[in-house]
Tab-separated table of C-alpha atoms and ligand atoms in Angstrom:
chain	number	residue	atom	x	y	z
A	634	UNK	CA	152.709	77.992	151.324
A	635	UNK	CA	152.151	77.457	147.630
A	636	UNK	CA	152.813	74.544	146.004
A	637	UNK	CA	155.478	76.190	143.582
A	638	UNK	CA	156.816	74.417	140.489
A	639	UNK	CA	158.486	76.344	138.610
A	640	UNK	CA	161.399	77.198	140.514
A	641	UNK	CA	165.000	75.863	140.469
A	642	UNK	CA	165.278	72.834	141.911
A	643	UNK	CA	167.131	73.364	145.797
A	644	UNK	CA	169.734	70.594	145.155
A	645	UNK	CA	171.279	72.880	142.293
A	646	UNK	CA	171.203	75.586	144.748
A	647	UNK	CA	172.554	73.798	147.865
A	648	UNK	CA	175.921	71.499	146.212
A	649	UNK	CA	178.049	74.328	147.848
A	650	UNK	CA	178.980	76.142	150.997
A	651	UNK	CA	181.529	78.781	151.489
A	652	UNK	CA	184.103	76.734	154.108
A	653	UNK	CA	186.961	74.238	153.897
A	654	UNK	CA	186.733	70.381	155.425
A	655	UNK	CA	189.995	69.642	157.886
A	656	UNK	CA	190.175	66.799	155.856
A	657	UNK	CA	188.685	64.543	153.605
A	658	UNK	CA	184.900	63.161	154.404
A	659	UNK	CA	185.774	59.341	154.346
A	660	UNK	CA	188.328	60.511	157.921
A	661	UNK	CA	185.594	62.671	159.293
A	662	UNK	CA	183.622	60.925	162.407
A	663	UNK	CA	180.019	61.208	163.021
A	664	UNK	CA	180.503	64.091	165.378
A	665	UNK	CA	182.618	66.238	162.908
A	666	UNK	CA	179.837	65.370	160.091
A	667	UNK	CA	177.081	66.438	162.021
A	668	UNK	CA	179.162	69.893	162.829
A	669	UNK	CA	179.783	70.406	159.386
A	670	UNK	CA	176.606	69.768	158.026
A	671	UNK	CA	175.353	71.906	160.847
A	672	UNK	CA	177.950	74.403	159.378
A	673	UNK	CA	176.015	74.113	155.766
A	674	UNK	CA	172.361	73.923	157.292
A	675	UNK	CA	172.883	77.678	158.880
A	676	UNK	CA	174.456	79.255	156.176
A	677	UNK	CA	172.167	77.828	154.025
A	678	UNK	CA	168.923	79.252	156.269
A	679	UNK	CA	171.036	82.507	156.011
A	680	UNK	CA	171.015	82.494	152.341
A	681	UNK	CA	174.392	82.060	151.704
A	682	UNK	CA	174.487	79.262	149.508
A	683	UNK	CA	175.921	80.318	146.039
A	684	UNK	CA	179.882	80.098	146.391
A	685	UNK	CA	182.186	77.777	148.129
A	686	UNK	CA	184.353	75.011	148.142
A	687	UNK	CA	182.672	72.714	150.217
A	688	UNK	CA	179.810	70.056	148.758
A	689	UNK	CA	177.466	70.228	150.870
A	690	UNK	CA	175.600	67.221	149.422
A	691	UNK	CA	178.372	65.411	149.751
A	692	UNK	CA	178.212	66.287	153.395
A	693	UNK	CA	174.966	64.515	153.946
A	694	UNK	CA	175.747	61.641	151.786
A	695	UNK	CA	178.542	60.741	153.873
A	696	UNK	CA	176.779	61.480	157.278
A	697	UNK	CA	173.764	59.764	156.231
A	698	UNK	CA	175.892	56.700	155.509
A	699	UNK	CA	177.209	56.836	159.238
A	700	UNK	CA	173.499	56.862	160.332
A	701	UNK	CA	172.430	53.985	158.290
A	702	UNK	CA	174.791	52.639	160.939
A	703	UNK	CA	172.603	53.923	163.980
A	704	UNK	CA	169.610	54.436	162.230
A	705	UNK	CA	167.012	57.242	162.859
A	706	UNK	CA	165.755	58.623	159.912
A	707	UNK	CA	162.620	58.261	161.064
A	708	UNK	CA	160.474	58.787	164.480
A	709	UNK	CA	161.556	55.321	165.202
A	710	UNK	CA	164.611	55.672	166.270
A	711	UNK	CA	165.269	51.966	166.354
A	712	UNK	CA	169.584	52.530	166.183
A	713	UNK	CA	169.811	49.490	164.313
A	714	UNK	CA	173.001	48.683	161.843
A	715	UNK	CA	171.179	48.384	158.508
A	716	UNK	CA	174.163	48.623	156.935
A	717	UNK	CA	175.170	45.136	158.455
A	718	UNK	CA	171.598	43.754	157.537
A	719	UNK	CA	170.128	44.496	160.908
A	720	UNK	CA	166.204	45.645	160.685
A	721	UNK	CA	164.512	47.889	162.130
A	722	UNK	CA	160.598	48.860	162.505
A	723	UNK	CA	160.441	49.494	158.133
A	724	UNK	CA	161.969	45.839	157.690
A	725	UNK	CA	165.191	47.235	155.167
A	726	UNK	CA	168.429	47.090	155.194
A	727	UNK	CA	170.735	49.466	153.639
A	728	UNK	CA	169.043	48.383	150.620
A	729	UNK	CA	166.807	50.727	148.818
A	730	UNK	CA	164.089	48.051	146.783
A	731	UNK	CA	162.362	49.900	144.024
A	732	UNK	CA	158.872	48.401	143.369
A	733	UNK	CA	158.014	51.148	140.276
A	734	UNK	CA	159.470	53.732	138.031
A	735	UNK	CA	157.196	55.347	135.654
A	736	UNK	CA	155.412	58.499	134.674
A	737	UNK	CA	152.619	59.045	136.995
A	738	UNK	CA	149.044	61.736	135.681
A	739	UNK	CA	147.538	60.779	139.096
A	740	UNK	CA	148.575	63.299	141.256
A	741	UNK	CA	147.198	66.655	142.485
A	742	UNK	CA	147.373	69.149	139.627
A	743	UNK	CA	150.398	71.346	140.676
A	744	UNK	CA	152.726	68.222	140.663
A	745	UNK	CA	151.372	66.289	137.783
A	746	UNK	CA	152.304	64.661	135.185
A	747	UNK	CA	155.045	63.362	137.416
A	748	UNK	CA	158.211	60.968	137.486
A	749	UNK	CA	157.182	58.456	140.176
A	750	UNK	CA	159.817	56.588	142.261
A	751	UNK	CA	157.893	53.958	144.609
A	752	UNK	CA	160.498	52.940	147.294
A	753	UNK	CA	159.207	49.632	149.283
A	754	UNK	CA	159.078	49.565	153.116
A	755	UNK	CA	157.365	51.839	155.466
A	756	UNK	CA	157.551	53.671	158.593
A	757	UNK	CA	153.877	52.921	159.380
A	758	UNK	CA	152.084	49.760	159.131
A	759	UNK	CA	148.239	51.151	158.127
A	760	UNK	CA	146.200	47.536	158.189
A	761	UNK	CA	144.021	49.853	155.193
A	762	UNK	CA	147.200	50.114	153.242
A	763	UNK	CA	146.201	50.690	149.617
A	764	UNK	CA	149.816	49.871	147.910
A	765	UNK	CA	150.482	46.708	150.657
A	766	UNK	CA	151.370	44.746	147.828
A	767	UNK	CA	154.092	46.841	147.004
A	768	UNK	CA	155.278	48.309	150.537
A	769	UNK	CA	155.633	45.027	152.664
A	770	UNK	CA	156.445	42.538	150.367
A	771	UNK	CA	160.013	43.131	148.630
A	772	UNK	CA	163.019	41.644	148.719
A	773	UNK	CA	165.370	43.763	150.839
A	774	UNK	CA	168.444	42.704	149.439
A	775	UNK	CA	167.456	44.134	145.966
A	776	UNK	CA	169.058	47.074	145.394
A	777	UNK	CA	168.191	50.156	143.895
A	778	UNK	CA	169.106	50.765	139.970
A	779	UNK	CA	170.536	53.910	139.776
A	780	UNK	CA	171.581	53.892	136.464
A	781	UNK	CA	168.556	52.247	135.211
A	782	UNK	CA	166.121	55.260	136.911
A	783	UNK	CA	168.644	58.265	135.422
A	784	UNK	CA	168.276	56.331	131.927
A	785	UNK	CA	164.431	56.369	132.200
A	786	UNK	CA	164.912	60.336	133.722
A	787	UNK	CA	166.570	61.364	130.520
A	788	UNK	CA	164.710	59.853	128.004
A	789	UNK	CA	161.211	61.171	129.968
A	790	UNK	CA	162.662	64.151	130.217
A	791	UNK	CA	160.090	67.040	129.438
A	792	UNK	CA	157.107	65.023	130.109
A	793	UNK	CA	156.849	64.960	133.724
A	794	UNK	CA	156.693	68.522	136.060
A	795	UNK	CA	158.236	66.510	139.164
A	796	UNK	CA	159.671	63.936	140.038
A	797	UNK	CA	158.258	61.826	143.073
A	798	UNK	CA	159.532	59.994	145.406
A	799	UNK	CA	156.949	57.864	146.853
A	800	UNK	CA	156.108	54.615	148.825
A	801	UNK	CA	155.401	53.149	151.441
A	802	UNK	CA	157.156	56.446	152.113
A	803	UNK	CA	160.734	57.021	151.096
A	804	UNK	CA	161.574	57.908	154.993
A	805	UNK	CA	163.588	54.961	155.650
A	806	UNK	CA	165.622	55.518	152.049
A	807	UNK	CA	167.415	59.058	152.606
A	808	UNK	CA	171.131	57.644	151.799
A	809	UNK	CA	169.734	56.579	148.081
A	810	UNK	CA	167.568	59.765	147.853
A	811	UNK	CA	170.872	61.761	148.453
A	812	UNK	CA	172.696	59.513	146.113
A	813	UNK	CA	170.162	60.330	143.491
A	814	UNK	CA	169.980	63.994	144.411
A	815	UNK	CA	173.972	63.725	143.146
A	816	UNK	CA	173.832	62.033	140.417
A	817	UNK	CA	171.044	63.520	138.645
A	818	UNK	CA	172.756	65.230	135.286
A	819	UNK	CA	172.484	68.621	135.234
A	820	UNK	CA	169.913	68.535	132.158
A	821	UNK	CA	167.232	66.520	134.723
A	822	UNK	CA	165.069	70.209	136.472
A	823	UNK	CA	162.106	68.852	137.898
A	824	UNK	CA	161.502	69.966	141.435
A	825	UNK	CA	162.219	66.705	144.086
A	826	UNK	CA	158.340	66.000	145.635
A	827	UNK	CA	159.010	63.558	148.807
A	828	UNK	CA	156.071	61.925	149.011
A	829	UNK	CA	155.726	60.559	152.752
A	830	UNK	CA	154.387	59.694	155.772
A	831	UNK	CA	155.687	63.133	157.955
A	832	UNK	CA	157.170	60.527	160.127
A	833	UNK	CA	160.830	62.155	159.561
A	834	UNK	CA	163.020	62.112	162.438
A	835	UNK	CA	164.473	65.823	163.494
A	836	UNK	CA	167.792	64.556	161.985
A	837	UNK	CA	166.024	62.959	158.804
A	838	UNK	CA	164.243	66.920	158.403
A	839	UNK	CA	167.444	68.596	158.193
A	840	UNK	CA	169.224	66.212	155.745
A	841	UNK	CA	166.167	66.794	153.618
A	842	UNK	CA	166.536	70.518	153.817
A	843	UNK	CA	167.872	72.317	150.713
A	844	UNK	CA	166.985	69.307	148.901
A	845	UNK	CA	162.972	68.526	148.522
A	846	UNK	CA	161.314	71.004	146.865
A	847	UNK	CA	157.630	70.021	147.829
A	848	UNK	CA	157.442	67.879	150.826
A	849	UNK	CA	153.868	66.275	150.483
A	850	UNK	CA	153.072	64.908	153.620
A	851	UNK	CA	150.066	62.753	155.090
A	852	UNK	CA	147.675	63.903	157.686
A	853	UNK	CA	146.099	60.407	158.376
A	854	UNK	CA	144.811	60.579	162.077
A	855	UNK	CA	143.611	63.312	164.541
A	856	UNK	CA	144.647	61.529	167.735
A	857	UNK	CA	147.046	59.083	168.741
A	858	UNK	CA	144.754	56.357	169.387
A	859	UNK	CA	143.479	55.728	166.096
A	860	UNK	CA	146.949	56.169	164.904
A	861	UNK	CA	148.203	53.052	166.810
A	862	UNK	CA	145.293	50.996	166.611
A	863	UNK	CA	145.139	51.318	162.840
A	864	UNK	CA	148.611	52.148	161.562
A	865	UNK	CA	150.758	50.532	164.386
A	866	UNK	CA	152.747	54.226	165.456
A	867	UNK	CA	153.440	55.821	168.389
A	868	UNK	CA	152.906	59.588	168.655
A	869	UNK	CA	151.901	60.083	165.243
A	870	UNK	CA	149.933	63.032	165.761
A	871	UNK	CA	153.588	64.920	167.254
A	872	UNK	CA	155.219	63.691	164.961
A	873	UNK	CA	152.723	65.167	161.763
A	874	UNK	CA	152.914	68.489	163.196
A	875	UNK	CA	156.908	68.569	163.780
A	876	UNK	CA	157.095	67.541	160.447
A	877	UNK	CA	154.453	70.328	158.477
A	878	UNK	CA	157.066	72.421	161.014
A	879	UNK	CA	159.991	71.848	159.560
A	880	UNK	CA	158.726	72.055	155.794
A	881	UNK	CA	157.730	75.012	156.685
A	882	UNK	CA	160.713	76.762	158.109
A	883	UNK	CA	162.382	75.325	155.301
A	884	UNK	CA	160.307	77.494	153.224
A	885	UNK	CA	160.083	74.586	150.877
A	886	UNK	CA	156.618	73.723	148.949
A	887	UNK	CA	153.713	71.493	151.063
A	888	UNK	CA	151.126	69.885	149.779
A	889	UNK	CA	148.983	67.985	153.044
A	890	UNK	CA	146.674	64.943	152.158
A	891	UNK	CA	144.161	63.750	153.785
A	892	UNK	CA	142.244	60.327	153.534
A	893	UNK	CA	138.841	60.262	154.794
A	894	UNK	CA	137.946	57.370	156.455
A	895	UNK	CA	134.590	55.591	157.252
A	896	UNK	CA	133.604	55.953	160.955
A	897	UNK	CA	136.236	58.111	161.767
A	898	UNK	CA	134.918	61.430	161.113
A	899	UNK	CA	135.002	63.118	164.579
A	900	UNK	CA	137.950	61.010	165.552
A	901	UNK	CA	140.163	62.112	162.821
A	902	UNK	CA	138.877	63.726	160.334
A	903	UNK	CA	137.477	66.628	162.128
A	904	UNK	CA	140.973	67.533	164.443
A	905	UNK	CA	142.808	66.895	161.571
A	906	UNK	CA	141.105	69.922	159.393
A	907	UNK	CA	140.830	71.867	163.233
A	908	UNK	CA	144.351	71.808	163.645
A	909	UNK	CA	145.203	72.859	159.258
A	910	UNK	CA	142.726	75.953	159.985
A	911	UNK	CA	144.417	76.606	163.229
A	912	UNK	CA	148.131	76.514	162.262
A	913	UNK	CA	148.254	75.722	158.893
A	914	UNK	CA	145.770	77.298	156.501
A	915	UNK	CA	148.713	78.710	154.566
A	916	UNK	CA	149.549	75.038	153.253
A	917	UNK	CA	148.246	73.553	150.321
A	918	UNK	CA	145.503	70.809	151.045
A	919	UNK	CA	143.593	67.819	149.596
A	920	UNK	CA	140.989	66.233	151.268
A	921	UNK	CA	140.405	62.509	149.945
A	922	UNK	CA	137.184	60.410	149.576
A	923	UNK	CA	138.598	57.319	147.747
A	924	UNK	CA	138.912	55.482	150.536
A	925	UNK	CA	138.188	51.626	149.281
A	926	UNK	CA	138.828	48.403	151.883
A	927	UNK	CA	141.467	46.500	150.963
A	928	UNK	CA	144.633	44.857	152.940
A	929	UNK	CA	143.464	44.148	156.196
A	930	UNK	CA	140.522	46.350	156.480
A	931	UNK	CA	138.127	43.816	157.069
A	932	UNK	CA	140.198	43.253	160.437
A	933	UNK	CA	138.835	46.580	161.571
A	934	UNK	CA	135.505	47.398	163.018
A	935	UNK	CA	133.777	49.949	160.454
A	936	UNK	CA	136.414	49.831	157.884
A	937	UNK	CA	135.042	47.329	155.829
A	938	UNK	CA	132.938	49.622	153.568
A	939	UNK	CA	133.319	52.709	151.397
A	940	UNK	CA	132.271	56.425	152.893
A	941	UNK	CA	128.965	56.861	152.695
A	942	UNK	CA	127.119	60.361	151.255
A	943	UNK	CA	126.105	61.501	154.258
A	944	UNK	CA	129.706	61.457	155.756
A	945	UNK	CA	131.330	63.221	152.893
A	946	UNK	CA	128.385	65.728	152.823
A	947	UNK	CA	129.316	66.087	156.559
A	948	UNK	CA	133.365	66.661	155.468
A	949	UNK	CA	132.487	69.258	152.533
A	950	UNK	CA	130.759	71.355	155.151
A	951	UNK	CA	133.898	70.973	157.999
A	952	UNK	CA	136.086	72.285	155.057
A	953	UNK	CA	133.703	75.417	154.344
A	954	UNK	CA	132.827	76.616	157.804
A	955	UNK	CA	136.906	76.304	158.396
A	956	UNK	CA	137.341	78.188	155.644
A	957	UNK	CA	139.830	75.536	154.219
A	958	UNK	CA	140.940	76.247	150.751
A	959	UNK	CA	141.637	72.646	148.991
A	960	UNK	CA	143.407	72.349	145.472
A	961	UNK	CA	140.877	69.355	144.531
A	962	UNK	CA	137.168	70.284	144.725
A	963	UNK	CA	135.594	67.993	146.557
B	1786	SF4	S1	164.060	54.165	158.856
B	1786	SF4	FE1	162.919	54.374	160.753
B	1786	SF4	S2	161.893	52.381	160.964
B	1786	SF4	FE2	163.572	52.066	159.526
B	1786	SF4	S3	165.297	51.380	160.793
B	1786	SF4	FE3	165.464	53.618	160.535
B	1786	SF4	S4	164.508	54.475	162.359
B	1786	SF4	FE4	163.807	52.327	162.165
């Protein structure tokens, strides 16, 4: 799936949907927001998207408000009340700390420059965690500044292709992301990149749809025990794959990245680029070798040290004899 830019952005497209409400969103329940977004979700597969009454956006705001109440954005599933301060595996409330806002030339070159967003928190706790200063230590009372962010938006305007929302991962901040996604003026075009961990929940997938443009997941670990012994998740590797899934049928833009780390080659590394020839060759991909130790690395048995040539030698030829087309040479 290409990683296309140039489009209109999907939350233009997807603000309405040809039915009436019974009433008012604040006196709908849970149950009759899930129908009703259910309501928006197939006639917005179906195409029919471009006259209505009925603000679909709107729709998820409110129902992801009820979740935040119940939470399970994210694989999860912890059903806590973060909107009463309760916490939950990612450590927030219904809180959305912002550690950065600025414009971002790092990224892969179909999304850059970009507007970058970095939300604190995190669905995964990776003890290699390259941004740990900024994930796990925030203040989750702080909340996020809205108008501040569309200020900055406007006056960057032009210089930035996308605009990122990045972490951490932003899983565990959908309610602000669809606040955002509504408030945005007009005037603001760039296509919505979530950066993130593919650790949606089924539920978290379908708010998202008709609202990222370019999902840009990553593809950390080939098996499940590496994923729990490093990044502290439980069936990670389902939970990758139901996630590359769902961008997919939602026909939206991917982008997969994948770190390459030292000593876990034939562990990771290898079924990771098996299973992106197998099912997913159509998906944009970028294989990373700038792995450096840092957080709690050193805690790790053969993580305490940069990739050596021989192993990224090894990689380059994986990537060939797969056949895997990347969108950073290597
Ligand atoms: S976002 Fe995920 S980790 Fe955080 S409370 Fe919700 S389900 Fe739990």
């Amino acid at each position: 799936m290409p990683v296309q830019t140039q489009h209109k952005p999907r939350r233009a497209l997807s603000r309405q949907i040809g039915f009436d409400l019974p009433a008012s969103l604040s006196e709908l329940s849970l149950a009759a927001l899930r129908h009703w977004h259910q309501q928006g979700l197939d006639a917005w597969r179906a195409g029919q998207t471009t006259s209505g009454r009925t603000d679909w956006l709107a729709i998820k705001l409110a129902l992801t408000r009820h979740l935040l109440q119940q939470c399970n954005f994210c694989v999860h599933n912890c059903r806590v009340d973060r909107s009463r301060g309760q916490f939950g595996y990612c450590r927030l409330g219904s809180a959305s700390p912002l550690a950065g806002s600025y414009l971002h030339h790092g990224e892969e070159p179909p999304i850059r420059p970009t507007w970058a967003l970095f939300f604190s928190g995190c669905t995964m706790h990776c003890s290699y965690c390259h941004n740990w200063r900024e994930t796990f230590h925030f203040d989750a009372s702080e909340a996020f500044p809205m108008q501040t962010v569309i200020e900055d938006l406007q006056q960057a305007n032009g210089q930035y292709k996308t605009l990122s929302l990045i972490g951490g991962t932003p899983e565990p901040h959908l309610h602000t992301i669809l606040e955002l996604a509504r408030q945005l003026p007009a005037e603001i075009t760039a296509p919505l990149v979530l950066n993130h961990n593919a650790t949606l929940s089924a539920e978290g997938l379908d708010l998202m749809a008709g609202v990222v443009d370019i999902y840009l997941p990553d593809f950390k670990h080939g098996n499940n025990a590496c994923a729990w012994q490093l990044t502290k998740i439980q069936g990670y590797t389902e939970s990758v794959l139901a996630n590359l899934r769902a961008a997919r049928e939602q026909r939206a833009g991917v982008l997969v990245r994948h770190l390459v780390l030292p000593g876990h080659l034939d562990c990771c590394t290898r079924p990771t680029l098996e299973q992106l020839a197998e099912e997913f060759k159509d998906l944009a991909l970028n294989v990373m070798f700038q792995y450096r130790p840092m957080y709690k690395a050193e805690q790790q048995a053969g993580l305490n040290r940069q990739l050596q040539a021989a192993e990224r030698e090894t990689v380059r030829q994986w990537v060939s004899e797969l056949k895997l087309s990347l969108v950073t040479p290597i």
